[in-house]
PDB file of C-alpha atoms in Angstrom:
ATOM      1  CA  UNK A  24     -44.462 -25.546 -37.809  1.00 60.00           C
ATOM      2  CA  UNK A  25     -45.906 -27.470 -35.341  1.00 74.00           C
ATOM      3  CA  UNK A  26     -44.007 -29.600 -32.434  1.00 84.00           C
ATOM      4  CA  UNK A  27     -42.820 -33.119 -33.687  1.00 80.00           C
ATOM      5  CA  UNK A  28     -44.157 -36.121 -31.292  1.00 86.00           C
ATOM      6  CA  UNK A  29     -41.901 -36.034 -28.438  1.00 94.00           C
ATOM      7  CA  UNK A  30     -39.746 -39.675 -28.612  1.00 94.00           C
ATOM      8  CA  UNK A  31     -40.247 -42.491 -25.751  1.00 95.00           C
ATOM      9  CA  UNK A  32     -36.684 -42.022 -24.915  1.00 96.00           C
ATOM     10  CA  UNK A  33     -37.022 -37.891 -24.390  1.00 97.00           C
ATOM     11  CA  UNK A  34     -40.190 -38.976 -22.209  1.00 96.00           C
ATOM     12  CA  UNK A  35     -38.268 -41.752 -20.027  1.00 97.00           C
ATOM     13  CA  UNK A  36     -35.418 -39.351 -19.693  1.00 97.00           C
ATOM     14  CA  UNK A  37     -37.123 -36.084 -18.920  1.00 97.00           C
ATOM     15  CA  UNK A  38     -39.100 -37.992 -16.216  1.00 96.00           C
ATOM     16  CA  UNK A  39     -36.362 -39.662 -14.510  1.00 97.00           C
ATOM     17  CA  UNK A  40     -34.538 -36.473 -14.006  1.00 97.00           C
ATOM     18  CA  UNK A  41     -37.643 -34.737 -12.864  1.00 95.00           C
ATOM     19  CA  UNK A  42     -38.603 -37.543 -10.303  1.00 95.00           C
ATOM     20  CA  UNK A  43     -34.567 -37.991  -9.652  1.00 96.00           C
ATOM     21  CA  UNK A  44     -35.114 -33.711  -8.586  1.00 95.00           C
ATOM     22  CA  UNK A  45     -38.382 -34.119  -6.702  1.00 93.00           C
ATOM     23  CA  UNK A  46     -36.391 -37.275  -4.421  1.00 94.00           C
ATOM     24  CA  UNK A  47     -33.590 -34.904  -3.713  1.00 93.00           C
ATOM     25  CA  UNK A  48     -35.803 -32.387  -2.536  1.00 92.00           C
ATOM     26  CA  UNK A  49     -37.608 -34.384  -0.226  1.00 91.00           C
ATOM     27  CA  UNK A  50     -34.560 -35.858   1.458  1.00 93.00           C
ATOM     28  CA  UNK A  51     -33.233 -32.565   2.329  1.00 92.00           C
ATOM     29  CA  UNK A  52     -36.546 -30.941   3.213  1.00 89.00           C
ATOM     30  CA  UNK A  53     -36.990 -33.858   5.758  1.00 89.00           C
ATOM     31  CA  UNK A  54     -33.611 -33.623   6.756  1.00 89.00           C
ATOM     32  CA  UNK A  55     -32.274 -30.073   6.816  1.00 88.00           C
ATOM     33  CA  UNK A  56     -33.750 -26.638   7.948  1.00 88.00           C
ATOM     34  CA  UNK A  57     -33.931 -25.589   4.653  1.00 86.00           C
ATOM     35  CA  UNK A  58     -36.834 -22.920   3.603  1.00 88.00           C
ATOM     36  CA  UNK A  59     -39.449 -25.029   1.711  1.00 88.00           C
ATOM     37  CA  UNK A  60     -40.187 -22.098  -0.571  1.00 91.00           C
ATOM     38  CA  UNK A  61     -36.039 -21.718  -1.785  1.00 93.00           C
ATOM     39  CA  UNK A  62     -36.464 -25.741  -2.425  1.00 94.00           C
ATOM     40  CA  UNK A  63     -39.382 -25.445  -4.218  1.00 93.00           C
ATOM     41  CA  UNK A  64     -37.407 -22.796  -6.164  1.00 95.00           C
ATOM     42  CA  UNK A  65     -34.433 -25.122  -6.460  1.00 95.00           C
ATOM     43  CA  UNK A  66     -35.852 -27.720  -7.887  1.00 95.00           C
ATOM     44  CA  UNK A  67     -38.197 -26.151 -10.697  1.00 95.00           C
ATOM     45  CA  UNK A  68     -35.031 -24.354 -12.051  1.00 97.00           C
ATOM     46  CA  UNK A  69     -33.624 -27.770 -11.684  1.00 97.00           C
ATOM     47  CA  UNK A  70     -36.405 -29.412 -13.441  1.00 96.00           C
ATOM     48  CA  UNK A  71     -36.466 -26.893 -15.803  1.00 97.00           C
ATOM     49  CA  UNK A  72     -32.617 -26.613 -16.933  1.00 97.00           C
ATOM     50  CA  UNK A  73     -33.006 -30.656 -17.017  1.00 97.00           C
ATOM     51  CA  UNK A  74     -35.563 -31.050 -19.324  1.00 97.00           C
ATOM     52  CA  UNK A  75     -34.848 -28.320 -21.660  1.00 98.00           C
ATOM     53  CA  UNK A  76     -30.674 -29.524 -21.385  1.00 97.00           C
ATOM     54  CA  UNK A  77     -32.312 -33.188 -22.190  1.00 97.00           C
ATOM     55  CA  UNK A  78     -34.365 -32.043 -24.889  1.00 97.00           C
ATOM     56  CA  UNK A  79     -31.793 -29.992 -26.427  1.00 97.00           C
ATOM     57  CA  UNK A  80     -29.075 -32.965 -26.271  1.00 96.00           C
ATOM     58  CA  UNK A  81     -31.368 -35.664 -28.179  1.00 96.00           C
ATOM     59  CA  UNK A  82     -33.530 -33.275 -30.551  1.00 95.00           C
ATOM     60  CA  UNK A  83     -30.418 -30.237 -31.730  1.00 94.00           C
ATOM     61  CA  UNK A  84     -32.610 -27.753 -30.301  1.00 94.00           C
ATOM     62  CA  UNK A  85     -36.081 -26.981 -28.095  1.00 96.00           C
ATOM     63  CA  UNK A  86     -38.836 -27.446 -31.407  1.00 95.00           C
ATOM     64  CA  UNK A  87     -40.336 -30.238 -29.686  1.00 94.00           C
ATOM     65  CA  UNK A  88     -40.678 -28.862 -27.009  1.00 95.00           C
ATOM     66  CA  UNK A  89     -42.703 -26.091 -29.160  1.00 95.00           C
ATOM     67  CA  UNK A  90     -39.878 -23.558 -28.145  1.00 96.00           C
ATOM     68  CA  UNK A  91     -38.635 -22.963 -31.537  1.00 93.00           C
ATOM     69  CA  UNK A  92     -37.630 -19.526 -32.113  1.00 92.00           C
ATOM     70  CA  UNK A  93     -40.556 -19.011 -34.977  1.00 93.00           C
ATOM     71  CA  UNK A  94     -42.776 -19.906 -31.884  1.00 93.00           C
ATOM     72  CA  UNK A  95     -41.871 -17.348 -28.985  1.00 95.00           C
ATOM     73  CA  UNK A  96     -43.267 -14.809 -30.500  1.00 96.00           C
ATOM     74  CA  UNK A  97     -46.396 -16.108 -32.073  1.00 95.00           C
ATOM     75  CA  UNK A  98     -46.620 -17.743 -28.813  1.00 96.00           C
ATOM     76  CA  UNK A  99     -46.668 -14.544 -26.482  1.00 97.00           C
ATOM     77  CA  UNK A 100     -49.383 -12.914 -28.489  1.00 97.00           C
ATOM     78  CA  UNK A 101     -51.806 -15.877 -28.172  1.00 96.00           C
ATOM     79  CA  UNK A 102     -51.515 -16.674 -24.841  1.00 97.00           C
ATOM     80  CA  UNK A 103     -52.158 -12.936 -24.409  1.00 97.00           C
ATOM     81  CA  UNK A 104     -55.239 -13.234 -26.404  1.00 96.00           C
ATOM     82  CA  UNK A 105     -56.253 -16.147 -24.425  1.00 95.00           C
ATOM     83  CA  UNK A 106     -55.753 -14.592 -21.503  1.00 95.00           C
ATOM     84  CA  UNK A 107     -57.900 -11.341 -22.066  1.00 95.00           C
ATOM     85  CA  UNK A 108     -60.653 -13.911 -23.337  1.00 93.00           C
ATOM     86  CA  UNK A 109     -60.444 -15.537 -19.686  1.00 89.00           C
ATOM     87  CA  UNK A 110     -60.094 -12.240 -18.062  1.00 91.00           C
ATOM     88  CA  UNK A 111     -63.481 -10.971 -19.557  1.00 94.00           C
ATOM     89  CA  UNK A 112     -65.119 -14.092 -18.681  1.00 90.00           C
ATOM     90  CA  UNK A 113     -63.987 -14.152 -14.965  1.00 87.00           C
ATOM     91  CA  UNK A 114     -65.648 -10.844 -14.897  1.00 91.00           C
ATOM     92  CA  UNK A 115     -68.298 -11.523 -16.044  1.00 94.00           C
ATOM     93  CA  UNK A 116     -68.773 -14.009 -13.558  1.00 90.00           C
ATOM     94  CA  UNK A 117     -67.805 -12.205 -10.703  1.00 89.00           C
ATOM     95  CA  UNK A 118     -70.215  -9.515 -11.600  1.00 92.00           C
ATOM     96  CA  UNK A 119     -73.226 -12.015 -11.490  1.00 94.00           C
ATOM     97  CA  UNK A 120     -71.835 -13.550  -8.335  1.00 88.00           C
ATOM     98  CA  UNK A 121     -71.920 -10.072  -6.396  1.00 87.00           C
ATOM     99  CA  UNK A 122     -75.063  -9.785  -7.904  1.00 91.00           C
ATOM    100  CA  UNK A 123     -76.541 -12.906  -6.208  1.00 91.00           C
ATOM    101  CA  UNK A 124     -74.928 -11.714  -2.672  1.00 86.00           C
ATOM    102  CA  UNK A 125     -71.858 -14.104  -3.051  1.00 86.00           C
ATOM    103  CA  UNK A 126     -68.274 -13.203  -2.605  1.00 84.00           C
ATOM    104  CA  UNK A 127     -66.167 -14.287  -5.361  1.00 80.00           C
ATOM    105  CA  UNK A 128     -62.967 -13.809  -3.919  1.00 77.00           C
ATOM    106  CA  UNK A 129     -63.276 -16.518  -1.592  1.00 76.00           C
ATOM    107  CA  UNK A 130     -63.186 -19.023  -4.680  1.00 75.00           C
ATOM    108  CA  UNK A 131     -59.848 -18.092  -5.868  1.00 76.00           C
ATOM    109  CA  UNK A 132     -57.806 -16.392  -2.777  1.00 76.00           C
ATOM    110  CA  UNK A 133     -54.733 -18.349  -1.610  1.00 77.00           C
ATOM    111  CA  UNK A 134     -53.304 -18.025   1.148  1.00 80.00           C
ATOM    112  CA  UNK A 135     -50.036 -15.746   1.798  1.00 84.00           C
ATOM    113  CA  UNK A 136     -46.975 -15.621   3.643  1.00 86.00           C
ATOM    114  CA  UNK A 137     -46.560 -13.479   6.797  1.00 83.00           C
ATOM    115  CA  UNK A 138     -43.892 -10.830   5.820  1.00 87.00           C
ATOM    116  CA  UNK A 139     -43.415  -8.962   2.495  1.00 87.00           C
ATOM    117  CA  UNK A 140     -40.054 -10.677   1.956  1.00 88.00           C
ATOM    118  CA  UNK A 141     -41.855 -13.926   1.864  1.00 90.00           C
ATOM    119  CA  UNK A 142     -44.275 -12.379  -0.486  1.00 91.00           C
ATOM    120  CA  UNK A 143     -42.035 -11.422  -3.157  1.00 92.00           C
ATOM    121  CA  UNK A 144     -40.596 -14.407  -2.870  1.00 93.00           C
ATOM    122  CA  UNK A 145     -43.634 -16.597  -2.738  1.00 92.00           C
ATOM    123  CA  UNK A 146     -44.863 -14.689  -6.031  1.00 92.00           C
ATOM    124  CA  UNK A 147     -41.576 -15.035  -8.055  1.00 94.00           C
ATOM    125  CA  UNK A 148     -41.625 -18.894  -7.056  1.00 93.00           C
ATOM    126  CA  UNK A 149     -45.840 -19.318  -7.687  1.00 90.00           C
ATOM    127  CA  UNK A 150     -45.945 -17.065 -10.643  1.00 90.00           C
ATOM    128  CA  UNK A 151     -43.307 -16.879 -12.628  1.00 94.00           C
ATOM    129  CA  UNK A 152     -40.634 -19.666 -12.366  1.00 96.00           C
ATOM    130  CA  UNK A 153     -43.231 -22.680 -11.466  1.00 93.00           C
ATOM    131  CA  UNK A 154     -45.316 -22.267 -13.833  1.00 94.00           C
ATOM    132  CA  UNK A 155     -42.886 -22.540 -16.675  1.00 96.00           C
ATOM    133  CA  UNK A 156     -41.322 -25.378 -15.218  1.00 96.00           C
ATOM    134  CA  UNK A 157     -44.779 -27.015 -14.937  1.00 94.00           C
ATOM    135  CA  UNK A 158     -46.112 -26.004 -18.453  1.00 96.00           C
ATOM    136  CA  UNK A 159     -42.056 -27.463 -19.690  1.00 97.00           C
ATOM    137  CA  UNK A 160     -42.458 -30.605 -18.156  1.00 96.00           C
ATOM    138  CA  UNK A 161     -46.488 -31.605 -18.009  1.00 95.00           C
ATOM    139  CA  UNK A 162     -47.404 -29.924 -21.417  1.00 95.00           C
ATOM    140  CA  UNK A 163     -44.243 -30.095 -23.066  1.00 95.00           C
ATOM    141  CA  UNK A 164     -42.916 -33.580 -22.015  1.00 96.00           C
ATOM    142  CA  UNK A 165     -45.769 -35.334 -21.295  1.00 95.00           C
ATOM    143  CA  UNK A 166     -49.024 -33.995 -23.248  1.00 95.00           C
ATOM    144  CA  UNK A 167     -46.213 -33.387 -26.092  1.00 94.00           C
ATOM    145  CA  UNK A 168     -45.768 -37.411 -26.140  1.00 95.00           C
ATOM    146  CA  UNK A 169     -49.407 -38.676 -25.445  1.00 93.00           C
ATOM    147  CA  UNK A 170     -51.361 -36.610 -27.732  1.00 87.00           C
ATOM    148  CA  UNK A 171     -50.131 -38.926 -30.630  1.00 85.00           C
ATOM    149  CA  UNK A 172     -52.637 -41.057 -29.146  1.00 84.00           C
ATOM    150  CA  UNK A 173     -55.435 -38.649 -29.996  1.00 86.00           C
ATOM    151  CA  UNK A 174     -56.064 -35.191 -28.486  1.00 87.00           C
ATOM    152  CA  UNK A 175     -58.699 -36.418 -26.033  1.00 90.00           C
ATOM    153  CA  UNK A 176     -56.794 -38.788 -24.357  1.00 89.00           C
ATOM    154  CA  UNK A 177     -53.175 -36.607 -24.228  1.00 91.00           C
ATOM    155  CA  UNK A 178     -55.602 -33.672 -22.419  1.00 92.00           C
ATOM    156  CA  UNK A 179     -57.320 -35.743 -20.240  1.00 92.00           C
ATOM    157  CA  UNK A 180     -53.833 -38.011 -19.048  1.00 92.00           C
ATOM    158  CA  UNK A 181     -51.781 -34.546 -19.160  1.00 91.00           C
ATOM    159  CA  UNK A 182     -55.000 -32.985 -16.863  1.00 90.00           C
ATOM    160  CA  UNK A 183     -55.442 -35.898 -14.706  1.00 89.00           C
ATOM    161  CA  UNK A 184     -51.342 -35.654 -13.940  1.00 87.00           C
ATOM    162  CA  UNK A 185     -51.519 -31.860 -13.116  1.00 86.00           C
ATOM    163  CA  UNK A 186     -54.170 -32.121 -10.783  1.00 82.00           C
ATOM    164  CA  UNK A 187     -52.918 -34.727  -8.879  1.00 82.00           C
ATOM    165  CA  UNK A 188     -49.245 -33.020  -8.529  1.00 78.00           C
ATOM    166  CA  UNK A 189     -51.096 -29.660  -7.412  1.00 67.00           C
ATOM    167  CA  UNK A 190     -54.267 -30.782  -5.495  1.00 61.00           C
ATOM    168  CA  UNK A 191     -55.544 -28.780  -2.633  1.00 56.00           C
ATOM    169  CA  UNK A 192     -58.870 -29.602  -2.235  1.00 48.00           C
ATOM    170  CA  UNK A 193     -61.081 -32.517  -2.508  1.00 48.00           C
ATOM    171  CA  UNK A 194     -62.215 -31.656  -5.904  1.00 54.00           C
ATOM    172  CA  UNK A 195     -59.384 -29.541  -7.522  1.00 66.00           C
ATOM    173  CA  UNK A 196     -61.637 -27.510 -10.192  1.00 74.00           C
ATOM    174  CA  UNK A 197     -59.468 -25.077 -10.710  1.00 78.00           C
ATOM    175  CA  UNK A 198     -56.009 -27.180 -11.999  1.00 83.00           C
ATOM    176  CA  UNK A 199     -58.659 -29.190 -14.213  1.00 86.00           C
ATOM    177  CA  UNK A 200     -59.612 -26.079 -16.069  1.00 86.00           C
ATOM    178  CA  UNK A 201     -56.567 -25.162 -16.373  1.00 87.00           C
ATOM    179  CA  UNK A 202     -55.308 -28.166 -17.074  1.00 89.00           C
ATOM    180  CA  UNK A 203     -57.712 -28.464 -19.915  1.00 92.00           C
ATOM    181  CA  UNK A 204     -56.943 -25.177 -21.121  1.00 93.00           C
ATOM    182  CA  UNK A 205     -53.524 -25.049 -21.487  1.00 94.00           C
ATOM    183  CA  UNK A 206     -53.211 -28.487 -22.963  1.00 94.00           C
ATOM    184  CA  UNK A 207     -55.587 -27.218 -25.663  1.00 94.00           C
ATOM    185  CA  UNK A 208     -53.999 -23.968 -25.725  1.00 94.00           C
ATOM    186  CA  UNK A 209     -51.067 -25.752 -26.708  1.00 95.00           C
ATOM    187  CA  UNK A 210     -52.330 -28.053 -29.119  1.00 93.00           C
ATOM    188  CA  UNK A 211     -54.083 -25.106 -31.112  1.00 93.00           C
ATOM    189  CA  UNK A 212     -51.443 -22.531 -30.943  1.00 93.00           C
ATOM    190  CA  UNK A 213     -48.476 -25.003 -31.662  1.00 92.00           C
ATOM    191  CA  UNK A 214     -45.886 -23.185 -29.121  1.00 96.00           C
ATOM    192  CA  UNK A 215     -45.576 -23.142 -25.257  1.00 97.00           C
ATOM    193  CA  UNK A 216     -45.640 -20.038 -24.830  1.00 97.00           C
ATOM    194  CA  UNK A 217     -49.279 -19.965 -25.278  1.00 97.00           C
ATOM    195  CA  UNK A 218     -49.896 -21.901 -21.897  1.00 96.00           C
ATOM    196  CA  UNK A 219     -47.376 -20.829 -20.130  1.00 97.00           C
ATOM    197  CA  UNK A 220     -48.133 -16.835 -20.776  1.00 97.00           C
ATOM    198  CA  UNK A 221     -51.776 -18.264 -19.314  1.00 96.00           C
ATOM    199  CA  UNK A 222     -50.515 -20.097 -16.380  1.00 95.00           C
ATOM    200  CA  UNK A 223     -48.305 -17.398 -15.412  1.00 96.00           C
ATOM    201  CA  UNK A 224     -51.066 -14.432 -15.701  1.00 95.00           C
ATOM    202  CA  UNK A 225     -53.448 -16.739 -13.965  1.00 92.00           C
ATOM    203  CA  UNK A 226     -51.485 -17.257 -11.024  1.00 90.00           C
ATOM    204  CA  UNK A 227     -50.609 -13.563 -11.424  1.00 92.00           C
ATOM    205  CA  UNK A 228     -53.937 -12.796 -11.034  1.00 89.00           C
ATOM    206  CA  UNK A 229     -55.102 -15.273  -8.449  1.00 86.00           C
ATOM    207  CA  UNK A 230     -51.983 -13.626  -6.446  1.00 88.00           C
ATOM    208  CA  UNK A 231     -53.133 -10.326  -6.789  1.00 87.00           C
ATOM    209  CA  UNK A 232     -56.614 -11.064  -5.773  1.00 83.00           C
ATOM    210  CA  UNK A 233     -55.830 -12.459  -2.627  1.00 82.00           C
ATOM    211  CA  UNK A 234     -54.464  -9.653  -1.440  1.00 81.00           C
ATOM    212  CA  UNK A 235     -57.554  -7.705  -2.195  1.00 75.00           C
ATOM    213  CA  UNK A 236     -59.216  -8.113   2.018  1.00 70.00           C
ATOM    214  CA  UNK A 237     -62.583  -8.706   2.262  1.00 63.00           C
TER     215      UNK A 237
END
């Protein structure tokens, strides 16, 4: 069964506490010595346990939220699918970049923290506990409530929104892919999981690439 339209008052709600998070985090990073990476932590679980605690308070459960039991499952395979589908075309085009004398890796290397403490943290924060906090909230929440006002328009608001929360460049391709992607990947597969199995093997991958030297 597919997600039910997430309710104005779930959406009003779910971003308060998220912006209400985001506020707190800013006021101590500015006015503490707090590591930026262990707030950045803090406040996706934060965000997280908020939105799903919300969402579970006004709906009995997390179906909305397209985290219905019947959908984990389901879920995990597809995004799995998807993924392999992306990994073979990445290939692909890496091959024909080498090909034409241009390093890939220089489009999707990030950079990465000094020591190998600040590694494994940096990956558990990028790779696994953002991205489901990001894929909760932005796909979830807020592609969950517009898309009753047509697919096109809940993928392109939902896409516009993740870009400009994770710009890094100019022009930030790569988050509107994704963006597109996952709220897509959403929409088809009917449960969460889909995108955030994606977004979390993306950034997996984008990880482990950059520490490939070159």
């Amino acid at each position: 069964m597919d997600p039910a339209p997430i309710s104005t008052r779930l959406l009003l709600s779910c971003l308060l506490a998220v912006i209400l998070l985001e506020g707190v985090a800013m006021v101590v990073g500015t006015r503490t010595n707090f590591s930026r990476m262990w707030l950045i932590l803090s406040v996706r679980i934060g965000q997280t346990i908020a939105v799903t605690g919300l969402t579970v308070f006004q709906t009995g459960g997390l179906q909305d939220l397209g985290l219905g039991r019947d959908a984990i499952i389901p879920g995990v395979r597809h995004g799995l699918m998807w993924s392999a589908g992306f990994a073979a075309v990445a290939a692909i085009m890496f091959l024909i970049a080498f090909m034409v004398g241009t390093n890939p890796l220089s489009w999707v290397r990030a950079p990465l923290p000094e020591t190998a403490s600040q590694c494994v943290l940096y990956f558990f924060v990028g790779r696994i506990v953002a991205p489901v906090a990001e894929e909760i909230f932005i796909r979830g929440v807020i592609f969950g409530y517009l898309r009753r006002t047509g697919l096109q328009a809940g993928v392109f608001i939902s896409t516009a929104l993740f870009a400009a929360i994770l710009v890094r460049v100019a022009i930030p391709v790569t988050q509107i892919v994704g963006g597109v992607v996952f709220a897509v990947a959403y929409h088809m597969g009917g449960s969460l999981m889909v995108p955030i199995v994606i977004h979390m093997l993306g950034n997996m991958a984008i990880f482990s690439l950059s520490l490939v030297p070159y």
